[in-house]
Amino acid sequence: MSEEIKRGIKAEDLYHLKSLNDPQLSPDGTKVAFLQTEINREKHAYKTHIFVGNLEDKEIRQWTFGEVRDSSPRWSPLGESLCFVSNRYGKSQLYIMNASGGEAKKLTACLNGARNPIWSPDGSKILFETSLGSEENILDTEKKKEEQEKQLEPMVVDRIRYKSDAVGFLDDKKQHLAVVDVKSGEIELLTDGATDYSGGCWSPDGESITLFANLTDEPDYTLISDLYIMSLKDKSLHKVTNSKGFFSNSSWSPDGKYIAVIGHEREYDSATLSRIWLYGVGVNSLICLTSEWDVEVGDVAIGDFHSGNVNPGIVWTNDSYGFYFLMSDQGSTGVYYGSIEGEMYPSLFENQHVYGLTVDGEKHKAVLAISKPTSPGELYTYDLSTGDIEPFTNVNASFLDRIELSDAKAFMFKAPDQWDVHGWIMKPVGFEEGKKYPTILEIHGGPHAMYANTYFHEFQMLAAQGFVVVFTNPRGSHGYGQRFVNAVRGDYGGNDYIDVMSAVDYVLENYDFIDESKLGVTGGSYGGFMTNWIVGHTNRFKAAVTQRSISNWLSFYGVSDIGYYFSEWEVNGDIISNTEKLWNHSPLKYVEKIETPLLILHGEKDYRCPIEQAEQLFVALKRQKKQTKFVRFPESNHELSRSGNPKLRIDRLNHINNWFLEYLTNE
């Protein structure tokens, strides 16, 4: 019998692939709960369910069902029940399910939903987040009914931050913290007022919690996130950090002596490395444990398959001396072990993307979610003491057995100023020696993010169509130290542009299968800015696709949800006193020089890089009768490629694919 001929990935294969996320070990370390997300092809809708696997016999059972999205599975301290968030009856609310089986019980009925459940140490209460307006009560359903029935009213804006790419236009609602009694269902609101609060963790004695907030007089201008300790007895707050930077992901040591937290003091604004800090509760001291370690703590890898990855933060061992965490370096993410003495050791660091971590702090065993360029993502059991690792799931194996994927081969080269730059090259599916292929340069967003050794659906689709795919981490990217990530600030279109163009020079010199006359370039967000910049400064590329891009920093300053401070931090210009700086770094200034056929893709409800950025570019090109096309995606924000409507995600991929096929393969 002849061997089955495998095919490459298509955009539509998103309907076949399953995403695994947010693994959570039970307290006794014998079971793991996790999320599995797939797409209903008929409804073009996501569904996310909770699965629970037994680590001893490897049996995996589905616990929740239906055309719903469940999230945040969290075991009770004794493991007898599981709390989770679900939108099964509209607004997302907390539910609780007995570990021995049975129906899920609805635990909250909050006016504006509930999220991020955190169990108290004794299992009697759950801390969670909700949203409330100035005149709303947490359970005021009648108020909600009246609100739905009232007529349209003008929106009155009196603050500089009045919209968000994540939620749209902001009203007077703020995020607050509450606790629900598991037995009675009674809810106590812990915070109020015109401030957003986010949850942290419980103290081991259950008498305090940590939280994050910006309690400065002008939060729209100070742009910080401080760590606080709240006494649940009188709701008093003790401030831990000093209002200089951003902190999140707190974790209290089991003995109650320390709080570990991830953050930075904004020394380089948005380009500052996140580090591990340790607060001594009894002695009221805060120190940075990784101040001399030139590494980003956390997962900053860019991908287009998983969305909503959960940062595990600092996971303590039972002895309160050590902890585990994720870190990003050199295009990979891995697991490290640290101690209160400041020791940092790799536990698992290979050429892969660890995007999920849960640890048994007594047995030093873990369950990891891992992706590689040829693996969308599976769960693995890992012995942190011995290094033994075994696959636990294989949800995508049966489909991928029929698919040929292209691996990514890493390379390193010297930029003209001798800075080291890291990149990857993927051969086309069905590669033949001696043949030359059209090649596409991909540029990531951020810019403070990192291409990684992870699965990228867009890249695999292009490789399946006969394209070589090249992607790099130019300066400004995370993963290569503080100096490298900060180097792009004030220099957009400078040495970062030279880095990506030098990558093209390098692959042309070192790989003889690239057709130099058939080069394409694409990228999204900052990668869209760079795509626009490239085609305005060189005609080297035969086709380009710019996605959710920036074309004009002058208008971006006032229309983006982050425009006023991002422009100042990143471009070092502002609309009042330094307009020339913004205009000089704007691709629109150089639009007359663009000759490359340019496809423009943008979401209608993108408030991060608003669609007017695309409109200006399109009209300027059309006015010159240049070769361009503009595709607008309805009801889509900046996250279209990762978590947007499944049909539109696929439409986007096919538009990219067809544009490059038209201009790079047709003679």
XYZ file of C-alpha atoms in Angstrom:
667
model
C 0.000 0.000 0.000
C 1.493 3.354 -1.017
C 2.298 5.904 1.652
C -0.300 8.659 1.989
C 0.871 11.946 0.506
C 0.725 14.664 3.122
C -0.422 18.183 2.378
C 0.518 21.514 3.904
C -1.546 23.631 6.278
C -4.417 25.762 4.948
C -5.990 28.767 6.624
C -9.179 26.747 7.146
C -7.305 24.172 9.210
C -7.897 26.387 12.215
C -11.228 24.551 12.343
C -9.404 21.255 12.926
C -6.788 22.317 15.470
C -7.372 22.421 19.214
C -5.719 24.793 21.654
C -4.780 23.642 25.169
C -4.257 26.233 27.865
C -4.159 27.119 31.569
C -3.173 23.757 33.165
C -3.891 23.552 36.911
C -2.641 20.727 39.150
C -4.907 19.507 41.942
C -3.567 20.096 45.475
C -2.535 16.448 45.852
C -0.757 16.504 42.502
C -2.686 13.560 41.034
C -4.908 15.404 38.539
C -4.635 18.324 36.166
C -7.489 20.516 34.951
C -6.997 22.393 31.697
C -8.856 24.222 28.949
C -9.410 22.946 25.432
C -10.571 25.444 22.820
C -11.879 24.554 19.378
C -14.030 26.231 16.752
C -17.583 25.368 15.760
C -17.263 25.538 11.985
C -20.981 26.026 11.319
C -21.381 28.865 13.813
C -17.887 30.334 13.349
C -17.647 30.468 17.125
C -15.201 29.320 19.767
C -16.063 26.836 22.476
C -13.817 26.227 25.455
C -14.308 23.342 27.845
C -12.639 22.063 30.979
C -10.914 18.692 30.835
C -9.388 16.842 33.775
C -6.603 14.299 33.410
C -5.424 11.695 35.918
C -1.628 11.775 36.025
C -1.386 8.183 37.239
C -3.428 6.307 34.649
C -3.327 9.096 31.987
C -7.116 9.017 31.623
C -8.557 12.345 30.468
C -12.236 13.246 30.898
C -14.236 16.200 29.647
C -15.960 17.978 32.540
C -17.917 20.765 30.847
C -19.907 20.796 27.612
C -22.001 22.941 25.297
C -21.519 25.855 22.922
C -19.971 27.974 25.673
C -16.639 29.369 26.765
C -15.423 28.185 30.156
C -12.219 29.520 31.672
C -10.064 29.857 34.797
C -10.442 26.362 36.319
C -9.193 26.588 39.918
C -9.062 23.755 42.457
C -10.248 24.283 46.017
C -7.441 23.963 48.613
C -8.407 20.355 49.427
C -9.193 19.464 45.818
C -12.785 18.450 46.475
C -14.223 20.980 44.028
C -13.344 23.143 41.059
C -14.345 26.766 40.543
C -14.425 28.185 37.032
C -15.808 31.046 34.953
C -18.457 30.463 32.282
C -20.648 32.489 29.937
C -23.231 29.707 29.610
C -26.109 31.986 30.622
C -24.909 35.303 29.217
C -22.570 37.282 31.432
C -19.533 35.385 32.654
C -20.094 34.216 36.225
C -18.395 31.934 38.742
C -19.480 28.295 38.896
C -18.420 25.489 41.176
C -18.328 21.764 40.424
C -17.790 18.812 42.751
C -14.675 16.820 41.882
C -16.630 13.580 42.222
C -19.035 14.638 39.478
C -22.431 16.246 39.033
C -23.787 19.478 37.622
C -22.016 22.786 38.008
C -23.570 25.181 40.519
C -23.805 28.878 39.692
C -22.033 30.769 42.459
C -22.444 34.417 41.404
C -25.061 36.487 39.627
C -23.216 39.783 39.414
C -24.655 42.657 37.429
C -21.611 42.936 35.186
C -20.224 39.428 35.532
C -17.394 37.892 37.550
C -13.882 36.701 36.659
C -10.464 35.645 38.012
C -11.473 33.392 40.936
C -8.931 32.920 43.757
C -9.698 30.495 46.608
C -9.126 31.427 50.241
C -6.690 29.100 52.064
C -9.492 27.394 54.008
C -11.705 26.998 50.937
C -14.628 28.909 52.429
C -14.456 31.969 50.172
C -13.397 32.986 46.689
C -11.912 36.345 45.777
C -12.917 37.615 42.315
C -13.072 40.669 40.063
C -16.165 42.424 38.771
C -17.070 45.783 37.220
C -19.358 48.428 38.694
C -20.553 51.879 37.713
C -20.727 54.720 40.197
C -24.438 54.167 40.870
C -24.599 50.398 40.426
C -24.964 47.676 43.013
C -23.221 44.376 42.470
C -26.531 42.460 42.220
C -28.759 45.265 40.894
C -30.486 43.416 38.056
C -33.350 45.912 37.906
C -30.869 48.686 37.217
C -29.494 46.643 34.325
C -32.961 46.183 32.862
C -33.596 49.922 32.985
C -30.236 50.571 31.349
C -31.040 48.276 28.448
C -34.348 50.002 27.830
C -33.182 53.623 27.905
C -32.656 55.606 24.713
C -29.336 56.573 23.169
C -27.535 59.349 24.995
C -24.486 61.431 24.041
C -21.221 60.301 25.532
C -19.562 62.979 27.645
C -15.780 62.621 27.900
C -13.698 64.423 30.525
C -10.603 62.224 30.804
C -7.775 61.473 28.406
C -8.158 57.684 28.679
C -11.729 57.075 27.558
C -11.413 54.026 25.334
C -9.677 50.666 25.268
C -8.928 48.223 22.481
C -10.036 45.416 24.782
C -13.508 46.737 25.699
C -14.208 49.741 23.455
C -15.427 53.060 24.845
C -15.155 53.258 28.622
C -18.087 54.338 30.744
C -17.865 55.092 34.443
C -17.471 51.405 35.328
C -14.408 50.403 37.324
C -13.006 46.983 38.105
C -13.485 46.050 41.755
C -12.762 43.140 44.073
C -15.266 41.066 46.004
C -15.408 37.791 47.904
C -18.186 35.232 47.729
C -18.967 32.772 50.520
C -18.956 29.317 48.915
C -21.714 27.888 51.135
C -24.120 30.813 51.467
C -23.397 32.622 48.200
C -23.224 35.934 50.055
C -20.987 38.516 48.388
C -18.934 41.194 50.096
C -17.532 44.059 48.032
C -13.977 44.892 49.089
C -13.248 47.979 46.991
C -15.180 50.957 45.668
C -14.684 54.369 44.126
C -13.253 55.630 40.836
C -10.237 53.308 40.742
C -9.604 50.002 38.986
C -8.419 47.150 41.214
C -7.109 43.737 40.214
C -6.707 40.690 42.393
C -3.490 39.185 43.637
C -3.454 36.391 46.218
C -4.457 35.425 49.761
C -2.168 35.382 52.762
C -1.721 31.831 54.132
C -3.718 32.742 57.258
C -6.602 34.052 55.141
C -6.623 37.420 56.909
C -5.244 39.532 54.064
C -5.106 39.703 50.284
C -2.818 41.424 47.826
C -4.172 43.635 45.075
C -2.927 46.013 42.397
C -4.113 49.567 41.788
C -3.103 53.064 40.778
C -4.200 55.275 43.657
C -2.292 58.376 42.554
C -4.150 61.644 42.073
C -3.840 61.551 38.263
C -3.873 57.908 37.135
C -4.172 58.833 33.438
C -0.815 60.562 33.645
C 1.183 58.583 36.206
C 0.575 55.211 34.471
C 1.711 52.846 37.210
C 0.410 49.766 39.007
C 1.270 49.401 42.700
C 1.108 46.339 44.937
C -0.977 46.690 48.105
C -1.852 44.429 51.025
C -5.446 44.696 52.242
C -6.438 43.615 55.724
C -9.806 41.903 55.390
C -10.653 42.853 58.969
C -10.962 46.582 58.292
C -10.140 46.851 54.529
C -7.118 49.011 55.288
C -4.397 49.130 52.643
C -0.644 48.864 53.053
C 1.339 50.063 50.057
C 4.281 47.835 49.106
C 5.717 49.423 45.940
C 6.697 53.045 45.374
C 4.519 54.287 42.489
C 7.367 54.208 39.991
C 6.355 51.340 37.727
C 4.196 48.346 36.839
C 3.736 45.322 39.105
C 1.536 42.239 38.763
C 1.336 38.513 39.534
C 1.898 38.447 43.286
C 2.346 35.200 45.196
C 2.527 34.749 48.991
C 5.030 32.205 50.317
C 3.477 29.247 52.211
C 5.071 30.346 55.509
C 3.628 33.844 55.132
C 6.993 35.607 55.353
C 7.360 36.758 51.759
C 5.400 38.069 48.812
C 6.968 37.577 45.394
C 5.853 39.913 42.626
C 6.812 40.535 38.997
C 7.382 44.046 37.718
C 9.702 46.977 37.073
C 10.128 50.629 37.974
C 9.777 51.896 34.402
C 13.402 52.886 34.044
C 13.014 52.492 30.278
C 9.240 53.055 30.193
C 7.549 50.399 28.044
C 10.904 48.814 27.136
C 11.840 47.924 30.732
C 12.536 44.276 31.567
C 10.156 42.631 34.031
C 11.970 41.303 37.091
C 11.283 39.322 40.268
C 10.863 41.291 43.483
C 10.643 39.939 47.035
C 8.801 41.683 49.838
C 9.582 40.715 53.426
C 6.208 40.918 55.172
C 7.501 41.111 58.722
C 10.358 43.486 58.002
C 8.592 45.657 55.402
C 11.426 45.424 52.866
C 11.240 45.176 49.080
C 14.225 43.994 47.041
C 14.719 43.059 43.397
C 16.090 39.518 43.168
C 16.976 39.698 39.470
C 18.374 43.213 39.134
C 21.650 41.874 37.714
C 20.006 39.287 35.465
C 19.565 40.601 31.912
C 16.498 38.464 31.182
C 12.759 39.075 30.750
C 10.675 37.267 33.391
C 7.478 35.837 31.894
C 6.332 34.713 28.454
C 6.553 37.394 25.760
C 6.518 35.108 22.720
C 4.395 36.201 19.751
C 2.044 33.702 18.114
C -1.281 33.530 16.281
C -2.775 30.274 17.545
C -3.243 30.446 21.318
C -4.892 33.443 22.941
C -5.276 34.397 26.567
C -2.220 32.547 27.836
C -2.126 32.686 31.639
C 1.026 33.937 33.342
C 1.581 31.585 36.307
C 3.683 34.228 38.040
C 5.863 32.944 40.864
C 4.991 29.399 41.979
C 6.387 28.695 45.438
C 7.750 25.382 46.662
C 6.361 24.135 49.982
C 9.548 25.015 51.868
C 9.067 28.744 51.100
C 12.702 28.922 50.040
C 12.365 28.418 46.295
C 9.960 29.025 43.443
C 9.439 28.319 39.743
C 8.567 30.758 36.962
C 8.621 31.264 33.187
C 11.246 33.373 31.441
C 11.939 34.469 27.849
C 15.378 34.468 26.279
C 16.926 34.044 22.825
C 13.644 33.198 21.098
C 12.527 30.561 23.592
C 10.616 30.459 26.861
C 11.462 28.043 29.639
C 11.074 27.157 33.293
C 13.532 28.495 35.861
C 13.982 27.850 39.570
C 14.779 30.736 41.898
C 15.332 31.173 45.603
C 14.864 33.907 48.190
C 18.669 34.247 48.175
C 18.584 35.341 44.547
C 19.814 32.125 42.946
C 18.401 31.468 39.455
C 18.823 28.104 37.711
C 17.343 26.713 34.483
C 14.999 23.806 35.096
C 13.860 23.372 31.508
C 15.148 25.613 28.752
C 15.211 24.307 25.197
C 14.290 25.577 21.731
C 10.561 25.694 22.409
C 7.772 27.816 23.811
C 6.549 26.892 27.294
C 3.302 28.839 27.514
C 1.680 27.135 30.506
C 3.039 26.031 33.880
C 1.561 24.465 37.009
C 3.690 23.000 39.805
C 3.290 20.583 42.701
C 5.389 22.488 45.235
C 5.951 19.479 47.461
C 6.865 16.816 44.886
C 8.589 19.237 42.480
C 6.570 17.925 39.572
C 4.888 20.023 36.921
C 2.553 20.011 33.966
C 3.673 22.203 31.086
C 1.971 23.496 27.954
C 4.580 23.459 25.193
C 4.512 24.565 21.565
C 7.181 24.211 18.868
C 7.274 25.391 15.248
C 5.792 22.060 14.134
C 3.539 21.507 17.170
C 0.595 23.807 17.941
C 0.729 22.825 21.617
C 0.283 19.878 23.962
C 0.567 19.192 27.690
C 3.563 17.394 29.183
C 4.341 16.049 32.643
C 7.724 17.133 33.897
C 9.763 16.050 36.910
C 11.553 19.198 38.018
C 14.053 17.182 40.060
C 15.108 14.574 37.501
C 14.343 16.346 34.233
C 12.106 13.514 33.005
C 9.455 14.764 30.595
C 6.592 12.818 29.026
C 3.749 13.806 26.696
C 0.366 13.834 28.417
C -1.992 14.904 25.613
C -2.034 14.429 21.843
C -5.200 16.274 20.838
C -3.822 17.398 17.474
C -1.942 14.231 16.526
C -4.629 12.541 14.409
C -5.069 15.620 12.227
C -1.386 16.500 11.953
C -0.536 12.928 10.917
C -1.941 13.912 7.508
C -0.134 17.269 7.395
C 3.407 18.209 6.424
C 4.719 21.100 8.487
C 7.849 23.139 7.877
C 10.380 23.404 10.689
C 12.113 26.676 11.525
C 15.904 26.755 11.338
C 17.563 29.424 13.470
C 20.353 31.687 12.285
C 22.376 34.538 13.797
C 24.053 37.348 11.895
C 25.862 40.621 12.503
C 24.145 43.898 11.698
C 26.361 46.547 10.067
C 27.151 48.015 13.513
C 28.104 44.508 14.733
C 25.024 43.916 16.885
C 23.953 40.268 16.899
C 20.497 39.656 15.409
C 18.597 36.360 15.695
C 16.210 34.936 13.102
C 14.691 31.826 11.553
C 14.057 30.488 8.055
C 11.377 27.989 7.005
C 11.619 26.069 3.755
C 8.450 25.618 1.682
C 6.522 22.375 2.020
C 7.651 19.984 -0.727
C 11.036 21.673 -0.967
C 13.166 20.566 -3.933
C 16.937 21.004 -4.073
C 18.139 23.253 -6.879
C 14.875 25.163 -7.125
C 14.449 28.825 -6.211
C 11.429 30.006 -4.215
C 9.632 33.296 -3.521
C 10.307 34.468 0.027
C 8.315 36.424 2.594
C 9.837 38.476 5.408
C 7.625 38.545 8.530
C 7.956 41.314 11.164
C 6.382 41.002 14.618
C 4.394 43.579 16.565
C 5.177 45.149 19.891
C 7.890 46.020 19.193
C 8.743 44.761 22.679
C 7.837 41.134 22.058
C 9.648 38.135 20.626
C 9.299 35.739 17.731
C 9.921 32.332 19.217
C 10.334 28.623 18.667
C 6.577 28.222 18.561
C 3.805 27.291 16.145
C 2.658 30.074 13.810
C -0.346 29.227 11.652
C 0.270 32.057 9.179
C 3.850 30.946 8.595
C 2.842 27.327 8.036
C 0.119 28.371 5.596
C 2.598 30.404 3.552
C 5.180 27.604 3.583
C 2.472 25.234 2.338
C 1.882 27.562 -0.634
C 5.502 27.319 -1.735
C 6.965 30.334 0.059
C 10.153 30.529 2.069
C 9.360 32.331 5.343
C 11.980 34.448 7.117
C 11.360 36.030 10.520
C 13.673 37.856 12.898
C 13.891 39.634 16.234
C 15.341 43.064 15.373
C 16.496 45.427 18.094
C 13.518 46.449 20.174
C 12.572 42.794 20.630
C 12.525 41.097 24.019
C 14.762 38.134 24.722
C 18.179 39.695 24.182
C 18.703 41.936 27.185
C 17.773 45.413 28.367
C 20.051 47.327 25.988
C 18.676 45.457 22.975
C 14.996 45.921 23.817
C 15.490 49.613 24.580
C 17.494 50.340 21.414
C 14.438 51.026 19.231
C 13.030 53.854 21.347
C 13.362 57.135 19.497
C 14.786 55.301 16.500
C 11.740 53.733 14.810
C 12.743 53.143 11.194
C 16.447 53.488 12.018
C 18.595 50.591 13.160
C 15.550 48.340 13.467
C 14.975 48.866 9.739
C 18.634 48.102 9.068
C 18.316 44.905 11.141
C 15.417 43.481 9.128
C 16.971 44.449 5.815
C 20.271 42.915 6.917
C 18.358 39.712 7.632
C 17.288 39.686 3.977
C 20.900 40.219 2.928
C 22.012 37.369 5.168
C 19.538 34.770 3.904
C 20.189 35.702 0.275
C 23.891 35.194 0.824
C 23.582 31.935 2.762
C 20.588 30.110 1.230
C 20.719 29.478 -2.505
C 17.045 28.506 -2.808
C 15.701 32.068 -2.427
C 14.557 33.929 -5.547
C 15.863 37.459 -5.019
C 13.424 38.842 -7.582
C 10.380 37.555 -5.672
C 10.496 38.976 -2.167
C 7.475 39.879 -0.056
C 7.130 41.542 3.348
C 4.360 41.649 5.940
C 3.766 42.397 9.595
C 1.157 43.607 12.056
C 0.990 46.533 14.506
C 4.633 47.629 14.887
C 5.305 45.061 12.161
C 2.741 46.944 10.063
C 4.546 50.204 10.775
C 7.814 48.596 9.667
C 6.179 47.164 6.533
C 4.945 50.666 5.642
C 8.364 52.104 6.407
C 10.156 49.511 4.284
C 8.075 50.059 1.144
C 8.579 53.820 1.556
C 12.347 53.403 1.651
C 13.122 50.598 -0.794
C 11.607 48.959 -3.858
C 13.341 45.702 -3.060
C 10.081 43.883 -2.358
C 7.707 42.872 -5.095
C 4.649 42.720 -2.798
C 3.728 43.769 0.748
C 0.859 43.293 3.197
C 0.491 45.739 6.086
C -1.737 44.672 8.970
C -3.326 46.808 11.742
C -0.520 49.241 11.057
C 0.675 52.693 12.041
C 1.182 55.164 9.204
C 0.997 58.560 10.919
C 2.318 59.163 14.431
C 0.785 62.642 14.477
C -2.783 61.359 14.331
C -1.925 58.170 16.262
C -1.060 60.409 19.224
C -4.685 61.446 19.616
C -6.702 58.520 18.286
C -5.046 55.413 19.782
C -6.097 54.223 23.227
C -2.397 54.401 24.186
C -1.342 57.066 21.680
C -0.407 59.998 23.869
C 2.025 58.142 26.113
C 3.188 55.450 23.661
C 4.267 58.095 21.153
C 6.181 59.939 23.854
C 7.791 56.817 25.291
C 8.573 55.043 22.022
C 9.078 57.703 19.357
C 10.202 60.455 21.777
C 7.865 62.967 20.194
C 4.572 64.653 21.086
C 1.834 66.601 19.354
C 2.519 69.843 21.231
C 6.229 70.552 21.302
C 7.874 67.971 19.039
C 5.648 67.346 16.053
C 8.571 67.114 13.627
C 9.898 64.052 15.444
C 6.553 62.278 15.042
C 6.225 63.230 11.377
C 9.780 62.258 10.494
C 9.137 58.735 11.804
C 5.747 58.452 10.050
C 5.603 56.175 6.980
C 2.954 58.501 5.526
C 5.643 61.165 5.041
C 7.306 58.880 2.503
C 4.155 57.635 0.756
C 5.152 59.284 -2.532
C 8.074 56.869 -2.768
C 5.978 53.714 -2.371
C 5.962 51.639 -5.551
C 5.441 48.173 -4.035
C 1.913 46.725 -4.442
C 0.496 47.065 -0.936
C -2.444 45.211 0.617
C -3.837 47.007 3.688
C -5.683 44.926 6.326
C -7.358 46.535 9.322
C -10.082 45.917 11.916
C -12.975 48.369 12.100
C -12.891 48.477 15.923
C -9.149 48.534 16.391
C -8.604 51.199 19.053
C -4.909 50.384 19.521
C -4.005 51.286 15.936
C -7.287 52.854 14.781
C -8.480 52.252 11.242
C -7.892 55.868 10.261
C -4.217 54.911 10.092
C -5.079 52.559 7.238
C -7.510 55.023 5.657
C -4.875 57.746 5.381
C -2.388 55.384 3.803
C -4.913 53.943 1.358
C -6.201 57.310 0.164
C -2.677 58.702 -0.228
C -1.719 55.688 -2.357
C -4.906 55.738 -4.415
C -4.547 59.480 -5.004
C -1.262 58.640 -6.712
C -2.899 55.715 -8.529
C -0.576 53.244 -6.853
C -1.324 49.494 -6.708
C -3.156 48.942 -3.425
C -6.207 47.300 -1.899
C -7.911 47.947 1.449
C -9.680 45.173 3.415
C -11.729 46.229 6.469
C -12.759 43.573 8.991
C -16.069 44.350 10.732
C -16.395 44.212 14.540
C -12.679 43.408 14.851
C -10.164 44.933 17.223
C -6.369 44.744 17.381
C -6.490 41.066 18.348
C -8.134 39.881 15.110
C -5.301 37.531 14.126
C -5.227 35.785 17.517
C -8.669 35.841 19.089
C -10.934 37.457 16.514
C -13.978 36.004 14.811
C -12.806 32.644 13.384
C -14.239 33.285 9.931
C -12.569 36.685 9.752
C -9.286 35.219 10.975
C -9.406 32.793 8.073
C -10.477 35.514 5.624
C -7.482 37.540 6.759
C -5.089 34.655 6.181
C -6.488 34.000 2.716
C -6.192 37.664 1.738
C -2.514 37.578 2.724
C -1.962 34.318 0.895
C -3.751 35.393 -2.288
C -1.931 38.738 -2.478
C 1.452 37.071 -2.334
C 0.400 34.371 -4.771
C -0.715 37.052 -7.214
C 2.407 39.185 -7.055
C 5.150 36.683 -6.220
C 4.210 33.578 -8.213
C 2.433 34.870 -11.296
C 4.829 35.639 -14.132
